[in-house]
Amino acid sequence: MKSDIILAGVGGQGILSIATILGAAALDEGLHLKQAEVHGMSQRGGDVQSNLRLSSNPIASDLIPLGGADLIVSLEPMEALRYLPYLSQKGWVVTNTTPFNNITDYPEMEEVMKELDNLPHVVAFDMDAVAKEVASARAANMVLLGACSPFIEGLEKSKIEDGIRKIFGRKGEAMVESNLKAFRAGWERAEK
């Protein structure tokens, strides 16, 4: 079993929290794990990206090669498109459709959606709206985690939920339940 995942977004969206939860779940499953992060510009609303490699066998490198990603997971649609050269031919893109419009020449959303619609394997929906509906606006990253989880080989849903409990447990039961609710809503949406 192997899952090479690129997690992408903009600083402050919670991409690294997703990586931490998936890492905790992978370790609970007894999987090997390698991770590399880029988050130097995150405080300025810049690119945040993580390579997350999970495998039942030892992993030599923490970086995913071009054309090697099984999954691109993004909280920002342009960031999903940025990493398409890393996607394998059979890979999936799971992305939020709500833009984080932090640059002056951000393309029209119709153009961005056209690019996403041309992909053979994509799950794209307004994760911000789902998060607001079931939990809070800040839980969009947990909706994304839920939406991408069915595509991650080797990780049981219950182990990911345990990872959410571990990571958010110190913030109280209400925070854990809110994040679990958002996670489950994303999972259900992706399965449709």
Coordinates of C-alpha atoms in Angstrom, one line a residue:
M1 CA 0.0 0.0 0.0
K2 CA 1.2 3.5 -0.9
S3 CA -0.4 7.0 -0.9
D4 CA 1.6 10.0 -2.0
I5 CA -0.4 13.1 -1.1
I6 CA 0.2 16.8 -1.9
L7 CA -1.6 19.1 0.5
A8 CA -1.8 22.7 -0.7
G9 CA -3.4 25.9 0.3
V10 CA -2.7 29.4 1.7
G11 CA -1.3 30.3 5.0
G12 CA -3.8 30.1 7.8
Q13 CA -6.2 27.7 6.1
G14 CA -5.2 24.7 8.2
I15 CA -3.3 22.6 5.7
L16 CA -0.6 21.6 8.2
S17 CA -3.3 20.5 10.7
I18 CA -4.6 18.0 8.0
A19 CA -1.0 16.7 7.5
T20 CA -0.7 16.3 11.3
I21 CA -4.0 14.4 11.6
L22 CA -3.2 12.1 8.7
G23 CA 0.3 11.5 10.1
A24 CA -1.2 10.5 13.5
A25 CA -3.7 8.1 11.8
A26 CA -0.9 6.6 9.6
L27 CA 1.2 5.9 12.7
D28 CA -1.8 4.3 14.4
E29 CA -2.2 2.1 11.4
G30 CA 1.5 1.0 11.6
L31 CA 2.3 2.7 8.3
H32 CA 5.6 4.3 7.4
L33 CA 5.4 8.1 7.0
K34 CA 7.6 10.8 5.4
Q35 CA 6.6 14.5 5.3
A36 CA 8.1 17.6 3.8
E37 CA 6.5 21.1 4.3
V38 CA 6.9 24.5 2.7
H39 CA 5.3 27.2 4.9
G40 CA 7.7 30.1 5.0
M41 CA 5.3 32.6 3.5
S42 CA 2.3 31.3 5.4
Q43 CA 2.0 34.4 7.7
R44 CA 1.6 36.6 4.6
G45 CA -1.1 34.6 3.0
G46 CA 1.4 32.8 0.8
D47 CA 1.6 29.2 -0.5
V48 CA 1.6 26.4 2.1
Q49 CA 2.3 22.9 0.8
S50 CA 3.1 19.6 2.3
N51 CA 4.3 16.3 0.7
L52 CA 2.9 13.5 2.7
R53 CA 4.0 9.9 1.8
L54 CA 2.4 6.9 3.5
S55 CA 3.3 3.3 2.8
S56 CA 3.3 -0.2 4.3
N57 CA 7.0 -0.4 3.2
P58 CA 9.9 1.9 4.1
I59 CA 10.0 5.2 2.2
A60 CA 13.4 6.5 0.9
S61 CA 12.5 10.1 0.1
D62 CA 10.1 12.7 1.6
L63 CA 9.5 14.4 -1.7
I64 CA 7.0 13.3 -4.3
P65 CA 8.3 13.2 -7.8
L66 CA 6.6 14.8 -10.8
G67 CA 3.8 12.6 -11.9
G68 CA 3.9 10.6 -8.7
A69 CA 1.1 12.1 -6.5
D70 CA -1.9 9.9 -5.9
L71 CA -3.8 12.8 -4.5
I72 CA -3.7 16.6 -4.6
V73 CA -5.7 18.0 -1.7
S74 CA -6.3 21.8 -1.7
L75 CA -8.3 24.4 0.2
E76 CA -7.7 26.8 -2.6
P77 CA -8.5 26.0 -6.3
M78 CA -5.6 27.8 -7.9
E79 CA -3.2 26.0 -5.5
A80 CA -4.7 22.7 -6.6
L81 CA -3.9 23.7 -10.2
R82 CA -0.4 24.8 -9.3
Y83 CA 0.5 21.2 -8.3
L84 CA -1.0 19.4 -11.3
P85 CA 2.4 18.5 -12.8
Y86 CA 2.9 16.2 -9.7
L87 CA -0.4 14.3 -10.2
S88 CA -0.2 10.8 -11.5
Q89 CA -2.4 9.8 -14.5
K90 CA -4.7 7.9 -12.1
G91 CA -4.5 10.5 -9.4
W92 CA -7.4 12.5 -7.8
V93 CA -7.7 16.2 -7.1
V94 CA -9.9 17.1 -4.1
T95 CA -10.3 20.9 -3.8
N96 CA -12.4 23.7 -2.3
T97 CA -14.0 25.9 -5.0
T98 CA -13.9 29.0 -2.9
P99 CA -10.9 31.2 -3.9
F100 CA -8.6 32.9 -1.5
N101 CA -8.2 35.9 -3.7
N102 CA -4.9 37.4 -2.4
I103 CA -3.3 38.4 -5.7
T104 CA -4.2 41.2 -8.1
D105 CA -4.2 39.1 -11.2
Y106 CA -6.2 36.1 -9.8
P107 CA -8.0 34.5 -12.9
E108 CA -11.7 34.5 -13.3
M109 CA -13.3 31.6 -11.4
E110 CA -14.9 30.3 -14.6
E111 CA -11.4 29.8 -16.0
V112 CA -10.2 28.0 -12.9
M113 CA -13.3 25.8 -12.8
K114 CA -12.9 25.0 -16.5
E115 CA -9.4 23.7 -15.8
L116 CA -10.7 21.6 -12.9
D117 CA -13.6 20.3 -14.9
N118 CA -11.2 19.0 -17.5
L119 CA -9.5 16.7 -15.1
P120 CA -10.6 13.0 -15.2
H121 CA -10.7 12.5 -11.4
V122 CA -11.8 15.5 -9.3
V123 CA -14.0 16.3 -6.3
A124 CA -14.6 20.0 -6.1
F125 CA -17.2 21.8 -4.0
D126 CA -17.6 24.8 -1.8
M127 CA -16.1 23.5 1.4
D128 CA -16.4 26.8 3.2
A129 CA -20.2 26.7 2.8
V130 CA -20.4 23.1 4.1
A131 CA -18.2 24.0 7.1
K132 CA -20.5 27.0 8.0
E133 CA -23.5 24.8 7.6
V134 CA -22.4 22.0 9.9
A135 CA -19.8 23.5 12.2
S136 CA -18.0 26.8 11.7
A137 CA -16.2 28.7 8.9
R138 CA -12.9 27.7 10.5
A139 CA -13.7 24.0 9.9
A140 CA -13.3 24.1 6.1
N141 CA -10.0 22.2 6.4
M142 CA -11.8 19.3 8.2
V143 CA -14.4 19.2 5.5
L144 CA -11.5 18.9 3.0
L145 CA -10.0 16.2 5.1
G146 CA -13.2 14.3 5.1
A147 CA -13.6 14.7 1.3
C148 CA -10.2 13.4 0.5
S149 CA -10.1 10.5 3.0
P150 CA -12.0 8.0 0.9
F151 CA -9.2 8.3 -1.7
I152 CA -6.4 7.5 0.8
E153 CA -5.4 3.9 0.6
G154 CA -4.7 2.2 3.9
L155 CA -6.3 4.6 6.3
E156 CA -9.5 3.7 8.1
K157 CA -12.1 6.4 8.7
S158 CA -12.0 5.6 12.4
K159 CA -8.2 6.1 12.6
I160 CA -8.6 9.5 11.0
E161 CA -11.3 10.4 13.5
D162 CA -9.0 9.2 16.3
G163 CA -6.3 11.6 14.8
I164 CA -8.8 14.5 15.0
R165 CA -9.5 13.6 18.6
K166 CA -5.7 13.5 19.4
I167 CA -4.9 16.8 17.7
F168 CA -7.8 18.8 18.9
G169 CA -8.4 17.1 22.3
R170 CA -6.5 19.7 24.3
K171 CA -8.9 22.3 23.0
G172 CA -12.0 20.7 24.5
E173 CA -14.7 18.3 23.6
A174 CA -16.8 20.9 21.8
M175 CA -13.9 21.6 19.4
V176 CA -13.4 17.9 18.8
E177 CA -17.1 17.4 18.0
S178 CA -17.2 20.4 15.7
N179 CA -14.2 19.1 13.7
L180 CA -15.6 15.6 13.6
K181 CA -18.9 16.9 12.3
A182 CA -17.1 18.8 9.5
F183 CA -15.0 15.8 8.7
R184 CA -18.0 13.5 8.4
A185 CA -19.8 16.1 6.2
G186 CA -16.9 16.2 3.8
W187 CA -16.7 12.4 3.7
E188 CA -20.4 12.1 2.9
R189 CA -20.1 14.8 0.2
A190 CA -17.2 13.0 -1.5
E191 CA -18.9 9.6 -1.4
K192 CA -21.9 11.1 -3.4

